Coordinates of C-alpha atoms in Angstrom, one line a residue:
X144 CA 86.8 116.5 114.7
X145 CA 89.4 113.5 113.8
X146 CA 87.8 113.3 110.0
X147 CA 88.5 117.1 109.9
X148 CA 92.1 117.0 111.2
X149 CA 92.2 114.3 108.9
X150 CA 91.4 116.5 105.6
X151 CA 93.6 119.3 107.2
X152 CA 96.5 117.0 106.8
X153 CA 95.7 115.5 103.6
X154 CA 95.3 119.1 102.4
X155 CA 98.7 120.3 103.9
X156 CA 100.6 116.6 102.3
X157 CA 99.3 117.5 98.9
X158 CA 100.2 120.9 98.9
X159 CA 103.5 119.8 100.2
X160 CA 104.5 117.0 97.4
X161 CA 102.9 120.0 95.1
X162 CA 106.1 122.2 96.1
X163 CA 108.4 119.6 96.4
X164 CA 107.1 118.3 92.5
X165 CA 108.0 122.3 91.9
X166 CA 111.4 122.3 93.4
X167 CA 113.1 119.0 91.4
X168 CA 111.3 120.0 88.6
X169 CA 112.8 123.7 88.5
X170 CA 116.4 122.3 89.4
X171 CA 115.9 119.6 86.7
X172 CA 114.7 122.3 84.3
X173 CA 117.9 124.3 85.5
X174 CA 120.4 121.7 85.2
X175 CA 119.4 120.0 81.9
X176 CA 117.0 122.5 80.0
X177 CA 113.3 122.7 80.0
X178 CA 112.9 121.1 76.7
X179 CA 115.3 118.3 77.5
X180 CA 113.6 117.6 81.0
X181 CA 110.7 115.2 81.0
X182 CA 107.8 114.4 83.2
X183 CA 109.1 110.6 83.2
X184 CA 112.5 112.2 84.4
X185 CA 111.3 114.4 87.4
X186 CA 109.0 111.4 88.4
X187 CA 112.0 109.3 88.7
X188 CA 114.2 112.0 90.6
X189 CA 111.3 112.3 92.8
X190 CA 111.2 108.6 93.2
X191 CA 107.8 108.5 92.5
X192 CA 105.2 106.4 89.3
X193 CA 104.8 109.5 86.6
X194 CA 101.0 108.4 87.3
X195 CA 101.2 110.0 90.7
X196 CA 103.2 113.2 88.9
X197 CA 100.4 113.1 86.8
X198 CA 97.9 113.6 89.7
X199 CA 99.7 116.8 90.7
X200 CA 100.0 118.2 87.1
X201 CA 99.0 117.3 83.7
X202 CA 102.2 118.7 82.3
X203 CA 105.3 120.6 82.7
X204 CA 103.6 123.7 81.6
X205 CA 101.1 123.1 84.1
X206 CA 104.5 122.7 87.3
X207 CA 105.7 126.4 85.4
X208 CA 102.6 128.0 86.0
X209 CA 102.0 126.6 89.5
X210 CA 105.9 128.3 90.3
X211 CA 105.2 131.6 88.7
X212 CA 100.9 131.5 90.3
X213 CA 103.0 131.4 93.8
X214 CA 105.4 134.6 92.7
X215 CA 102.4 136.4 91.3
X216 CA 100.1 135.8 94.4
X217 CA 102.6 137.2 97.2
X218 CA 103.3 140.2 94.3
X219 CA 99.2 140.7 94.7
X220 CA 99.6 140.4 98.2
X221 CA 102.5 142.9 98.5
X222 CA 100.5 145.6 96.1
X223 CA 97.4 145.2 97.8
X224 CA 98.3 146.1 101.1
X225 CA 100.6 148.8 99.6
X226 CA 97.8 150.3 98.0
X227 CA 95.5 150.8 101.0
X228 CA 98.2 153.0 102.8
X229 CA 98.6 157.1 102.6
X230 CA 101.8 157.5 100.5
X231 CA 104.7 158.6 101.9
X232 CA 108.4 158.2 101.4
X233 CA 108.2 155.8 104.2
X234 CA 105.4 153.2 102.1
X235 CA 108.5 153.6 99.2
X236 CA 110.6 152.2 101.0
X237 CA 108.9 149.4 102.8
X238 CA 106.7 148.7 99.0
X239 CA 110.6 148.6 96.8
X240 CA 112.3 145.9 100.2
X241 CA 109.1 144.1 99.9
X242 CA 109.4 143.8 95.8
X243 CA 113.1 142.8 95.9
X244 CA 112.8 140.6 99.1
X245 CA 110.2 138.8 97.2
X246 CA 113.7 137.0 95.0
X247 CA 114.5 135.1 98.2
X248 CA 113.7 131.6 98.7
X249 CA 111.9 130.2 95.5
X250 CA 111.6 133.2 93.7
X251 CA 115.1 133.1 92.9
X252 CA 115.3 130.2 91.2
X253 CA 112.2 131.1 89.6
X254 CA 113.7 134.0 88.3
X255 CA 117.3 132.4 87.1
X256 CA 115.0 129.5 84.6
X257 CA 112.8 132.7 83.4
X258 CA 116.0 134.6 82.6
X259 CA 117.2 131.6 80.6
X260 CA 113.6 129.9 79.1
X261 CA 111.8 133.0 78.4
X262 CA 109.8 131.2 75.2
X263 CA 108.7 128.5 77.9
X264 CA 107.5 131.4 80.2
X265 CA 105.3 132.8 77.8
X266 CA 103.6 130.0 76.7
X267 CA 103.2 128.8 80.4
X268 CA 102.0 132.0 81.5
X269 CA 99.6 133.1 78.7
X270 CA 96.4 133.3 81.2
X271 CA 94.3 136.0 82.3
X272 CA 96.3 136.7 85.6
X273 CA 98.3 139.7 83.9
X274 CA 101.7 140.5 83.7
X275 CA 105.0 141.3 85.9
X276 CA 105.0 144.1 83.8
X277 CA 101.8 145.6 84.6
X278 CA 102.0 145.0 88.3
X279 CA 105.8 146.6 88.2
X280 CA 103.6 149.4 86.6
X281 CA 101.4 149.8 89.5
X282 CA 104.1 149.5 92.0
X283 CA 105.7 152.4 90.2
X284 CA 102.7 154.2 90.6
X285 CA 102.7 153.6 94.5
X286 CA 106.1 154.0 95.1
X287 CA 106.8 157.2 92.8
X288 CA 103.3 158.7 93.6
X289 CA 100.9 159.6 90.8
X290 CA 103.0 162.9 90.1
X291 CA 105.8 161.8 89.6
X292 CA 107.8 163.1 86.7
X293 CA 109.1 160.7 83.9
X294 CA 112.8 160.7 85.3
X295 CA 111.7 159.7 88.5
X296 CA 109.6 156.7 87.6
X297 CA 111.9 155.6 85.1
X298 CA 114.3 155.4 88.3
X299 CA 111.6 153.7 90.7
X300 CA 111.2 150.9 87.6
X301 CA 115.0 150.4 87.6
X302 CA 115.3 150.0 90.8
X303 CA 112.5 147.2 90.6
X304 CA 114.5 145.9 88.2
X305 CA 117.7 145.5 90.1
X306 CA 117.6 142.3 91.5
X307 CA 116.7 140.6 87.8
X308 CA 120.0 142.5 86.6
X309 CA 121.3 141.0 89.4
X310 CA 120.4 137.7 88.8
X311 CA 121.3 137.7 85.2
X312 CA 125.0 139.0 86.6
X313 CA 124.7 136.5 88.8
X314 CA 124.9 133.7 86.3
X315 CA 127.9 131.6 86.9
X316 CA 129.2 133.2 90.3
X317 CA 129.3 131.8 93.5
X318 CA 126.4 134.4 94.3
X319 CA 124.0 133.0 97.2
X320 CA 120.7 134.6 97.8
X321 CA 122.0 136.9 100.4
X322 CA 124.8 138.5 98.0
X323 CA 122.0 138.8 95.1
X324 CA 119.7 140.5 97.4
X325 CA 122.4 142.8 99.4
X326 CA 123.6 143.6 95.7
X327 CA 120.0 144.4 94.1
X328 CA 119.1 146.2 97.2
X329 CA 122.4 148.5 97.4
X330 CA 121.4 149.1 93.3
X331 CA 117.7 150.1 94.0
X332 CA 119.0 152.6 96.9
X333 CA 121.5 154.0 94.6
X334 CA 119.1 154.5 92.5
X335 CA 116.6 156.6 94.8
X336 CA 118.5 157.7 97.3
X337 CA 117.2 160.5 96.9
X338 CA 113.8 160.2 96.4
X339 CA 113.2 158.3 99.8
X340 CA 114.8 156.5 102.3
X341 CA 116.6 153.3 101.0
X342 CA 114.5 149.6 100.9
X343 CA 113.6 148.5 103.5
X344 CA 113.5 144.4 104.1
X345 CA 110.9 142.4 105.7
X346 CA 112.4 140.2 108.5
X347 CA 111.8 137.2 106.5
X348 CA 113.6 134.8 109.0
X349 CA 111.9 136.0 111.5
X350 CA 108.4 136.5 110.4
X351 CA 107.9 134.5 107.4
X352 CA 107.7 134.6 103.6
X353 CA 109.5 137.3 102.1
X354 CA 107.4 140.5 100.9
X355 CA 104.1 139.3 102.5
X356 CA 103.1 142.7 104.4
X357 CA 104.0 142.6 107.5
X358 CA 100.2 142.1 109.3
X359 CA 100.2 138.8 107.3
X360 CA 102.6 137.2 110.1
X361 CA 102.2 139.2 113.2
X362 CA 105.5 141.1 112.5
X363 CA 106.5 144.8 112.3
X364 CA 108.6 146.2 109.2
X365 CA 112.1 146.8 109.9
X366 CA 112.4 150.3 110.5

């Protein structure tokens, strides 16, 4: 039982220095540029021998892709569960708050380097997973319904969009991650308003990552 507990908190350590690798080196990419940020230079920040970076990943491609794997796992996560419920105006809503809560925390950082590195991205990400794209097609799919007409789902993908437009308009503000989120959401309900009631937000403080579906932590959507 100890050597177990033992592995469990080796496990949880490594995935912990793995995040924390993540986090200087998506400031440092930030700050200074990817292309002008080197391994050597987020060891040292880190305060750590670029022989132990080098443990966690084998480049700075490799820290991109383990940022943008996290983003495109709780996106999985979010459509999944979405996708095994009846549709209604209701699953809309909850599917579109889910989507644009998804920018707190990391993923808005995440998103602020890919609106500014996008050649970096595209290298990093140029695996098998698939695309934002394509699941921002499927959550159309979900949250217009599979009848919608072209006006409508041109709307729903706006509204998905809102809280990138956000961040871009972001750039340069004193914008926090509550003011880009309150502004992307107030966009996306502007935007279909009429179609079903506005997005609605997971109560990420109080149960958890943002956009996991709300069985994942115990917790109950807003309503």
């Amino acid at each position: 039982m100890k050597k177990a507990e033992r592995l469990r908190g080796m496990r949880r350590k490594g995935e912990d220095t793995r995040a924390q690798i993540g986090d200087v080196a998506l400031a440092l990419f930030t700050e200074h540029g990817y292309d002008a940020t080197s391994m050597r230079e987020i060891a040292e920040q880190l305060g750590i021998t670029k022989a132990a970076l080098y443990y966690h990943f084998t480049s700075k491609e490799a820290i991109i892709l383990s940022l943008f794997e996290e983003h495109l796992n709780a996106l999985d996560e979010l459509l999944a569960w979405a996708a095994a419920q009846p549709h209604s105006p209701q699953l809309s809503s909850k599917l579109l708050g889910g989507w644009l809560a998804l920018a707190v925390g990391r993923g808005l950082p995440v998103m602020r380097f890919a609106a500014v590195n996008q050649t970096a991205v595209r290298a990093a990400l140029h695996t098998d997973r698939g695309t934002i794209q394509q699941r921002m097609e499927k959550a159309t799919q979900i949250i217009a319904g599979p009848d919608a007409p072209l006006q409508e789902r041109l709307r729903v993908r706006m509204a998905l969009l809102s809280v990138h437009i956000t961040v871009m308009a972001s750039h340069e503000t004193e914008a926090d991650d509550a003011d880009i989120l309150a502004a992307a959401t107030h966009a996306a309900a502007l935007l279909t308003g009429d179609l079903f009631p506005a997005p609605q937000l997971p109560l990420t403080e109080r149960c958890g990552p943002a956009g996991t579906r709300p069985e994942a932590t115990g917790c109950q959507p807003c309503s």
